[in-house]
Amino acid sequence: MYGTIIAVNQRQLDISAQDKIYQAELSADLAKPTPGDQAEFEPLAAPSVLQKGAGRLIQISKAQLPQDIAWSGGNYVEGHQVQDMDSSFELCTEGADFGQCCTLLAKKAQEAHANALLQFKVEFVKRPLHQPRLCRLSAVPAQIKGEVYKPEPGISLQLPTKFLRRNSPNNAAVRYRIVLLICLLMIVEPCLASLTRQGLWPVIIGEGLMAALPIFCLAAALLSNPRRLVFYLRKAKRGPLKA
């Protein structure tokens, strides 16, 4: 089975495969991976709602990133000079699939006339009661010049400021759903109480519905786990980068 490494804790790896989480131990003959790398493993125990599955790691391969743009976890790309960079903003993508997030991030960087993504970071966000993780990527767009990558002549970076957000769109969707459920509760509960007083149904049924509705809203809020593929721009939390 193949999956994406989402967390590295000493010699323990968390691997996401088919929206399930497996844990495997890193053997001494394998190099320590980073989140986003691909893993081949043999499942030993199936995961449950509250517990991760177990697996035996076979091999690890580096993440397959789009090659038409440079990727770097640092402030530079070896053999290239940074020509233009705005370190006050980060391009971000998030969704259910690491590969799709990488493809979208590269596409949006090229639309901004960047040919490099610096300070590239991978994060897999876990929500309570959910095994599937939200993949979130962030990077600083830049124009670099060297033997492999060259910027477009006479065109500077053009960041898509219309996509500027202060928070994650998927996190905002969770809060939006919670607000909708609270509004539903505040509207429907008085209606149920009024209909019960009018004798539309037996009192025990009305009280049961009124008791079940808050439980339903709470369960719906806890089970909400949006992982829509989205792109956005955010202000960098760290200080300015040095080219």
Coordinates of C-alpha atoms in Angstrom, one line a residue, residues 55-177:
G55 CA 2.0 -1.0 9.2
R56 CA 5.5 -2.2 8.3
L57 CA 7.5 0.3 6.3
I58 CA 9.0 -1.0 3.1
Q59 CA 10.5 2.1 1.4
I60 CA 10.3 5.9 1.2
S61 CA 10.5 8.1 -1.8
K62 CA 10.7 11.9 -2.0
A63 CA 7.6 13.9 -2.8
Q64 CA 7.0 14.3 -6.5
L65 CA 6.8 18.1 -6.9
P66 CA 6.0 19.9 -10.2
Q67 CA 9.4 20.5 -12.0
D68 CA 8.4 23.7 -13.9
I69 CA 9.1 25.7 -10.8
A70 CA 11.8 25.6 -8.1
W71 CA 11.0 24.4 -4.6
S72 CA 13.1 25.2 -1.5
G73 CA 12.5 24.9 2.2
G74 CA 15.1 27.7 2.7
N75 CA 15.6 31.3 1.5
Y76 CA 17.4 30.4 -1.7
V77 CA 17.8 27.8 -4.5
E78 CA 21.3 26.5 -5.0
G79 CA 23.0 27.9 -8.1
H80 CA 20.5 30.7 -8.5
Q81 CA 20.2 34.3 -7.4
V82 CA 17.0 35.8 -6.0
Q83 CA 15.9 38.6 -8.3
D84 CA 12.6 39.6 -6.8
M85 CA 10.8 38.4 -3.7
D86 CA 8.0 39.7 -1.4
S87 CA 8.5 38.0 1.9
S88 CA 5.6 39.7 3.6
F89 CA 3.1 37.4 1.9
E90 CA 2.8 33.6 1.5
L91 CA 0.9 31.6 -1.1
C92 CA -1.1 28.9 0.5
T93 CA -3.2 25.9 -0.7
E94 CA -5.0 23.3 1.4
G95 CA -7.2 20.3 0.6
A96 CA -7.4 16.6 1.0
D97 CA -4.6 15.5 -1.3
F98 CA -1.0 16.5 -1.1
G99 CA -0.4 16.2 -4.8
Q100 CA -3.3 18.3 -5.8
C101 CA -2.3 21.0 -3.3
C102 CA 1.3 21.1 -4.8
T103 CA -0.1 21.3 -8.4
L104 CA -2.4 24.2 -7.4
L105 CA 0.3 26.0 -5.5
A106 CA 2.7 25.8 -8.5
K107 CA 0.0 27.0 -10.9
K108 CA -0.8 30.1 -8.8
A109 CA 2.8 30.9 -8.3
Q110 CA 3.3 30.9 -12.1
E111 CA 0.3 33.1 -12.5
A112 CA 2.0 35.6 -10.2
H113 CA 5.1 35.3 -12.5
A114 CA 7.2 33.5 -9.8
N115 CA 9.5 30.7 -10.8
A116 CA 10.4 29.7 -7.3
L117 CA 8.7 28.9 -4.0
L118 CA 10.9 29.6 -1.0
Q119 CA 10.4 28.7 2.7
F120 CA 8.1 25.8 1.5
K121 CA 6.3 24.2 4.4
V122 CA 4.0 21.2 4.6
E123 CA 1.4 20.9 7.4
F124 CA -1.2 18.2 8.0
V125 CA -3.9 19.6 10.3
K126 CA -5.8 17.2 12.6
R127 CA -9.2 18.0 13.8
P128 CA -10.8 16.3 16.9
L129 CA -12.6 13.0 16.2
H130 CA -11.3 12.9 12.6
Q131 CA -8.6 10.7 11.1
P132 CA -8.4 12.3 7.6
R133 CA -6.1 15.3 7.8
L134 CA -6.3 18.7 6.1
C135 CA -3.1 19.2 4.0
R136 CA -1.9 22.8 4.1
L137 CA 1.1 24.1 2.0
S138 CA 2.6 27.6 2.2
A139 CA 5.6 29.2 0.5
V140 CA 7.0 32.6 -0.4
P141 CA 6.9 33.4 -4.1
A142 CA 10.1 34.6 -5.7
Q143 CA 11.8 35.2 -9.1
I144 CA 15.3 33.6 -9.3
K145 CA 17.9 33.5 -12.1
G146 CA 20.4 30.8 -12.8
E147 CA 21.3 27.9 -15.1
V148 CA 18.0 26.1 -14.7
Y149 CA 15.3 28.7 -13.8
K150 CA 15.1 32.1 -15.4
P151 CA 12.4 34.8 -14.8
E152 CA 10.3 36.3 -17.5
P153 CA 12.0 39.3 -19.0
G154 CA 10.7 42.7 -17.8
I155 CA 7.9 41.2 -15.6
S156 CA 8.0 41.6 -11.8
L157 CA 6.0 39.6 -9.2
Q158 CA 2.3 40.3 -9.3
L159 CA 0.7 38.8 -6.2
P160 CA -3.0 38.1 -6.3
T161 CA -4.1 40.3 -3.4
K162 CA -7.8 39.7 -4.1
F163 CA -7.2 36.3 -2.5
L164 CA -5.7 37.8 0.7
R165 CA -7.3 36.2 3.8
R166 CA -6.6 36.3 7.5
N167 CA -7.4 32.7 8.1
S168 CA -7.9 29.3 6.5
P169 CA -11.0 29.0 4.3
N170 CA -11.7 25.5 5.5
N171 CA -11.4 26.6 9.2
A172 CA -13.8 29.5 8.3
A173 CA -16.2 26.9 6.8
V174 CA -16.2 25.0 10.1
R175 CA -17.1 28.2 12.1
Y176 CA -19.7 29.1 9.5
R177 CA -21.4 25.8 9.9

